[in-house]
PDB file of C-alpha atoms in Angstrom:
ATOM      1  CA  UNK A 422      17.831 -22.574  -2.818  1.00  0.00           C
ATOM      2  CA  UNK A 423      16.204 -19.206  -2.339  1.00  0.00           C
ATOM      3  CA  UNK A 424      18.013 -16.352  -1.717  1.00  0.00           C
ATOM      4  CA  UNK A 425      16.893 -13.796   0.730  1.00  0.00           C
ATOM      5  CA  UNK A 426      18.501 -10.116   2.039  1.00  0.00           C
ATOM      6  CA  UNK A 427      17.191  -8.513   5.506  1.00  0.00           C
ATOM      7  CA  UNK A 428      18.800  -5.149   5.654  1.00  0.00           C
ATOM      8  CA  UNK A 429      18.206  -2.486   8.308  1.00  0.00           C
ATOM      9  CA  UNK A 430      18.322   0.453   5.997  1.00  0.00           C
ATOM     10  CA  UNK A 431      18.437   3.041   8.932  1.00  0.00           C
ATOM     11  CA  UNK A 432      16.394   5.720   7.530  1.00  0.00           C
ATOM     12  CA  UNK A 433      18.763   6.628   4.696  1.00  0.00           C
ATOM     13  CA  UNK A 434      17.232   9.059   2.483  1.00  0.00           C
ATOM     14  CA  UNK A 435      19.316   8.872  -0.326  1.00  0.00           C
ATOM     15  CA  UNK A 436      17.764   6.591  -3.451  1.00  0.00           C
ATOM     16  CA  UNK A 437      18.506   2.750  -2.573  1.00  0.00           C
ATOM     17  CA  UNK A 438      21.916   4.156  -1.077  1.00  0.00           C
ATOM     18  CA  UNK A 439      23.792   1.033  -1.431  1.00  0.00           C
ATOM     19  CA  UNK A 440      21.296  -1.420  -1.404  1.00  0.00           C
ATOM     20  CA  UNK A 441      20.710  -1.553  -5.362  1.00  0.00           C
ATOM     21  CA  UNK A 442      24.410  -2.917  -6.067  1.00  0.00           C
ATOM     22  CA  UNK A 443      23.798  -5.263  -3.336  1.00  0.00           C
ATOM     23  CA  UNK A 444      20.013  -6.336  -5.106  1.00  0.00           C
ATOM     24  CA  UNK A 445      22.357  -6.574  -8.268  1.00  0.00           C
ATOM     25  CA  UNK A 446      24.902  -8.432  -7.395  1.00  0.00           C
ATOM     26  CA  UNK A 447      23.170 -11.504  -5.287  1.00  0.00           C
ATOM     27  CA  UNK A 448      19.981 -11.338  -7.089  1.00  0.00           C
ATOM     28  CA  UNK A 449      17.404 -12.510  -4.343  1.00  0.00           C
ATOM     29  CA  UNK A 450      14.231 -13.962  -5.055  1.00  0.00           C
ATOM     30  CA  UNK A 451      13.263 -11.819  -1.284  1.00  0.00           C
ATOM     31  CA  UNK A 452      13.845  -9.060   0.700  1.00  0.00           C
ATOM     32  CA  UNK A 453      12.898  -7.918   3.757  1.00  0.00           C
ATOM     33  CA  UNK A 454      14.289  -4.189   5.196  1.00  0.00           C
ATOM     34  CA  UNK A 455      13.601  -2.434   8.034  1.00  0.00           C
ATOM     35  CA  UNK A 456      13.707   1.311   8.996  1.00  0.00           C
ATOM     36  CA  UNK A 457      12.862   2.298   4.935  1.00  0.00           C
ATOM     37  CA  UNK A 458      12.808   5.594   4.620  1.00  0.00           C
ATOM     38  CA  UNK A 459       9.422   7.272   2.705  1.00  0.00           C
ATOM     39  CA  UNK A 460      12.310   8.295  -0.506  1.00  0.00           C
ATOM     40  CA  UNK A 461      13.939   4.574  -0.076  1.00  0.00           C
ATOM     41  CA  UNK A 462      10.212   3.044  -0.451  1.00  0.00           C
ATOM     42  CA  UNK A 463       9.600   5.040  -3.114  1.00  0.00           C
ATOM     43  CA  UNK A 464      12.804   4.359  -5.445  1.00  0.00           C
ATOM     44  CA  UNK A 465      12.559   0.904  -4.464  1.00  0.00           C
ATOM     45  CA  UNK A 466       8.920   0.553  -5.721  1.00  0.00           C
ATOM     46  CA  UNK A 467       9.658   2.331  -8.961  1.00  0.00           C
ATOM     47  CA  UNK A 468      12.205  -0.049  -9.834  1.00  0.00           C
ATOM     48  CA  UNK A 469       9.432  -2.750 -10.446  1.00  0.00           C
ATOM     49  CA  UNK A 470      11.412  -5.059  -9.665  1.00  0.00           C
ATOM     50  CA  UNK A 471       9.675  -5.915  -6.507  1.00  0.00           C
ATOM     51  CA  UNK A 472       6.074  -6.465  -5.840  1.00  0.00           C
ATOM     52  CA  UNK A 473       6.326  -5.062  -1.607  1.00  0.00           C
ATOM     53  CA  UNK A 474       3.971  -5.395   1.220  1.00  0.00           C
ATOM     54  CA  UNK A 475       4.831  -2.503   3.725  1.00  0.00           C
ATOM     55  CA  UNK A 476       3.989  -1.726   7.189  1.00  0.00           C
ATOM     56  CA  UNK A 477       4.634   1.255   9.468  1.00  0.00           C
ATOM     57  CA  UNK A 478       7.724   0.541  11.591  1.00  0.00           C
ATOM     58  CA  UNK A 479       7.975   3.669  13.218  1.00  0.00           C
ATOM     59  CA  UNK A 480       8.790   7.578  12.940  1.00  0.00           C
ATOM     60  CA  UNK A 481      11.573   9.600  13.998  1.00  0.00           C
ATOM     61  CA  UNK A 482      10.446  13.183  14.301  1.00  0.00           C
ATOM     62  CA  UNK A 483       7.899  14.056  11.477  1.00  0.00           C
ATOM     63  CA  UNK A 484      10.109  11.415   9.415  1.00  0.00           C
ATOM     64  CA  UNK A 485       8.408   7.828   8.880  1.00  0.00           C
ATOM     65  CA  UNK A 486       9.751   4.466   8.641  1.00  0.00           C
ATOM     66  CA  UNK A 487       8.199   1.313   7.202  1.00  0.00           C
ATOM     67  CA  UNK A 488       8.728  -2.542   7.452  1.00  0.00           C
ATOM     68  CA  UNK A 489       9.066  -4.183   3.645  1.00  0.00           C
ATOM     69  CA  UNK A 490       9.154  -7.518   2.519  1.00  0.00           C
ATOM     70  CA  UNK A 491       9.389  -7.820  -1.115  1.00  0.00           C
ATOM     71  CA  UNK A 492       9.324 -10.360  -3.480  1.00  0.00           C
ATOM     72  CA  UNK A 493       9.943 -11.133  -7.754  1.00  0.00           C
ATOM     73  CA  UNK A 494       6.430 -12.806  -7.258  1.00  0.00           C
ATOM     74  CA  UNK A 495       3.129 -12.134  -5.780  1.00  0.00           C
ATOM     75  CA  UNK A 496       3.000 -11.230  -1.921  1.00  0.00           C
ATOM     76  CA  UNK A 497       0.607 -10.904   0.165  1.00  0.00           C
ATOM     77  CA  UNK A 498       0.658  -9.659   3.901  1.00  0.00           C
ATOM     78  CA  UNK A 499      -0.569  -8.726   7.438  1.00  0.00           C
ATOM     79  CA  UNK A 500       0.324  -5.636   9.737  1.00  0.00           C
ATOM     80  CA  UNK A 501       0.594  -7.392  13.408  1.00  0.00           C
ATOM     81  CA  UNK A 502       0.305  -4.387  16.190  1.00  0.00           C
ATOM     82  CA  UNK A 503       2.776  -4.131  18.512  1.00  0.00           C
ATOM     83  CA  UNK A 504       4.355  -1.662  21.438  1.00  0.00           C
ATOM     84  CA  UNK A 505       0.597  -0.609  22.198  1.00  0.00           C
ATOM     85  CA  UNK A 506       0.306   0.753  18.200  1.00  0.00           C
ATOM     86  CA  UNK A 507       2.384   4.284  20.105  1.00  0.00           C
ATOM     87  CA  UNK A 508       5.358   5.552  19.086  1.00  0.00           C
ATOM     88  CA  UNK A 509       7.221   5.933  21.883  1.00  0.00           C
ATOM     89  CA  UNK A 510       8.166   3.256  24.040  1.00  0.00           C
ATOM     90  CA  UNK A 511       6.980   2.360  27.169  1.00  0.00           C
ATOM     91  CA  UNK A 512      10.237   1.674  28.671  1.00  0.00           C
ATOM     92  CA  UNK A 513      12.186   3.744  31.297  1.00  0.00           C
ATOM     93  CA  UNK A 514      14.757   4.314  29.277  1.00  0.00           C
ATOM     94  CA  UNK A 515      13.124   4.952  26.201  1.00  0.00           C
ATOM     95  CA  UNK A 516      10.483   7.082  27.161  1.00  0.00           C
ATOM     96  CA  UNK A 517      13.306   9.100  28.694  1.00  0.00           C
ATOM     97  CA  UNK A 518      15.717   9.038  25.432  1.00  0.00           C
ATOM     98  CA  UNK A 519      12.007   9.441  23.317  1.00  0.00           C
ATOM     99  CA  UNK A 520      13.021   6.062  21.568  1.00  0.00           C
ATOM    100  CA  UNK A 521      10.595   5.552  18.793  1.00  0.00           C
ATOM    101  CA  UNK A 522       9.834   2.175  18.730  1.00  0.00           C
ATOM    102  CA  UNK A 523       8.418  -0.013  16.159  1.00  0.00           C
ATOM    103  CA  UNK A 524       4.433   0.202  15.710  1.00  0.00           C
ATOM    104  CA  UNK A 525       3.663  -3.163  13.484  1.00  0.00           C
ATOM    105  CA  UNK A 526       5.436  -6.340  12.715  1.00  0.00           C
ATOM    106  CA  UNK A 527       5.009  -7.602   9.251  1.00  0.00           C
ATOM    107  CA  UNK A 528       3.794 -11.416   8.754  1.00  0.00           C
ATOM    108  CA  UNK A 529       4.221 -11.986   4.804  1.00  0.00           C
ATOM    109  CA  UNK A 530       2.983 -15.006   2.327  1.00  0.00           C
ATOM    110  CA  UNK A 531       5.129 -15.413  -0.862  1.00  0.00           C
ATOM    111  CA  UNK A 532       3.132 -18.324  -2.194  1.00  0.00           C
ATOM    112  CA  UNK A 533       5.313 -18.610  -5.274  1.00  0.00           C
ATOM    113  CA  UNK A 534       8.129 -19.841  -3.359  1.00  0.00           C
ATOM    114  CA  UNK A 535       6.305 -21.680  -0.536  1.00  0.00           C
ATOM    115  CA  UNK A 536       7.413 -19.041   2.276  1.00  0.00           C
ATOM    116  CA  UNK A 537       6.042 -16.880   4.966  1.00  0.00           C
ATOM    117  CA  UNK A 538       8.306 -13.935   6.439  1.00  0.00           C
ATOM    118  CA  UNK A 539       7.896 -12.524   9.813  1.00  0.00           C
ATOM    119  CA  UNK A 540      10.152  -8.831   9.499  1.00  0.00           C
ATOM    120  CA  UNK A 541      10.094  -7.807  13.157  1.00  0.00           C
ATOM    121  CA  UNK A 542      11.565  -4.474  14.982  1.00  0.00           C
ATOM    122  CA  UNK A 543      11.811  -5.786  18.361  1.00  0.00           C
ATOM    123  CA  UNK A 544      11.973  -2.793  21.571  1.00  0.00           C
ATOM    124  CA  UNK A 545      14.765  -0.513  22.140  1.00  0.00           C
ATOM    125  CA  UNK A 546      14.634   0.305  25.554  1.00  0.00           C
ATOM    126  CA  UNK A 547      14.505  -2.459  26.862  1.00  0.00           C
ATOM    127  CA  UNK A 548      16.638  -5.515  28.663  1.00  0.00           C
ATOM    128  CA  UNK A 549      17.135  -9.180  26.393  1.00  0.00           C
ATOM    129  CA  UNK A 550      14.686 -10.594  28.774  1.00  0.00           C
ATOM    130  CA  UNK A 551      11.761  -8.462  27.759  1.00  0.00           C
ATOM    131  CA  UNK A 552      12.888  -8.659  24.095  1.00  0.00           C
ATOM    132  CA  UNK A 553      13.098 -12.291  24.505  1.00  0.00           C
ATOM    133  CA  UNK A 554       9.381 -12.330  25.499  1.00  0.00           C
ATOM    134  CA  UNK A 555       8.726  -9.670  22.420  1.00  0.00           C
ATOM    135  CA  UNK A 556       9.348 -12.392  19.962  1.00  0.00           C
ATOM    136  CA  UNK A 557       8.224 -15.352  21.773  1.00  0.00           C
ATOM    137  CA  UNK A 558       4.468 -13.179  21.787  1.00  0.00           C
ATOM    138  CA  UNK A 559       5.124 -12.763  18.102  1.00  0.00           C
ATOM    139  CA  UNK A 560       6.206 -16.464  17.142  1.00  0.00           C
ATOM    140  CA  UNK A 561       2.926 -17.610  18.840  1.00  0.00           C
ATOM    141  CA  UNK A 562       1.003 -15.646  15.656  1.00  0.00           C
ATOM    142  CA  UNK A 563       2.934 -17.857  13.176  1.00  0.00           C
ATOM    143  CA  UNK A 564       1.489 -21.104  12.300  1.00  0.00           C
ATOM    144  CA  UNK A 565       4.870 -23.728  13.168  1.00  0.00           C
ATOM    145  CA  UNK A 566       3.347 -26.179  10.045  1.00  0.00           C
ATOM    146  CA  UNK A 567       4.668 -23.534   7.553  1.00  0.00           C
ATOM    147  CA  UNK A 568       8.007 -22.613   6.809  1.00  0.00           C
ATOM    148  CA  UNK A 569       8.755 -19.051   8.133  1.00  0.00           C
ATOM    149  CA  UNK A 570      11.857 -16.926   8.511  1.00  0.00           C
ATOM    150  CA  UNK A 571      12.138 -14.946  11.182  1.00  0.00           C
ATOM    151  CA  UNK A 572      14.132 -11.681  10.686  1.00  0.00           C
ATOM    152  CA  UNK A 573      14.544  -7.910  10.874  1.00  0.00           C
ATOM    153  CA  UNK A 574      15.960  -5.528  13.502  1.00  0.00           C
ATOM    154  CA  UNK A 575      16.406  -7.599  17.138  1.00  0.00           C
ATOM    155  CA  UNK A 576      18.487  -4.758  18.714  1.00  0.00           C
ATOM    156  CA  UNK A 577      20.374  -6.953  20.655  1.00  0.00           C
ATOM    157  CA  UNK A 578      22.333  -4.027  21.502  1.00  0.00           C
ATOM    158  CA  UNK A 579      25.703  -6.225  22.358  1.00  0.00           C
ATOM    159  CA  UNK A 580      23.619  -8.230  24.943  1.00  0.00           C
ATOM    160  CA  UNK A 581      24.736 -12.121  24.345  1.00  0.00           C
ATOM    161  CA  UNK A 582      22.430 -15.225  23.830  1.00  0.00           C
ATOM    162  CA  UNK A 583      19.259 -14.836  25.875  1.00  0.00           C
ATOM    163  CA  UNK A 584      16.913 -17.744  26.429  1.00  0.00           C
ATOM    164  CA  UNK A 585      14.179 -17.275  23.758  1.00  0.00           C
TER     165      UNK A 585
END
């Protein structure tokens, strides 16, 4: 069994805030976060406990936020574009609230343990149909021979079960 934990870390800024007791106590072999703050990345990496492939998720303000997957083992990685590589969302609604919306979607290897990750931030501002089609663009870059995980941030926002 391999244990994994996908945690949206929301752009805490204090070190690990919460998510080292939580590392501790299930002891996973993988995780994948989302919304890291630049101090959360930082502590994380200086625990060595994790060898981390990181992508830019997005940036509130000046503030940035990455995508990591990490891993006890070797990992290796690549930074998928998405939203148009901006910042803001092109939604309505977004452009509007000045969402910042994710600006890469990881697609990791952990050879070790036979496993590729895909650590997505889907759109905001937008409806589950749209989202829906989000993913579906972003499963298409994933080869369906290997076995892949599919996680991170979907912000379903309380919509129910879309068709995928």
């Amino acid at each position: 069994m391999i244990r994994i934990i996908c945690w949206n870390a929301h752009l805490r800024r204090a070190p690990l805030d919460g998510l080292q007791s939580l590392l501790e106590q299930e002891q996973p072999q993988a995780i994948t976060l989302q919304e890291v703050s630049e101090p959360m990345l930082i502590d994380l990496q200086a625990t060595g406990r994790y060898k981390t492939h990181v992508a830019r998720d997005r940036r509130w303000g000046e503030r940035p936020a990455f995508l990591v997957v990490g891993a006890e083992t070797d990992i290796s990685g690549t930074c998928l574009p998405v939203n148009g590589g901006a910042d803001i969302t092109r939604s309505i609604v977004g452009r509007a609230c000045r969402w910042a919306e994710c600006i890469e979607t990881q697609h990791a290897r952990i050879e070790a343990l036979d496993l590729e990750i895909l650590n997505v931030h889907l759109t905001t501002g937008v409806g589950p149909l749209a989202r829906a089609r989000e993913l579906r663009a972003l499963l298409q870059r994933v080869n369906p021979t290997r076995r892949t995980i599919v996680c991170g941030d979907l912000n379903t926002l309380g919509y129910g079960n879309g068709p995928i």
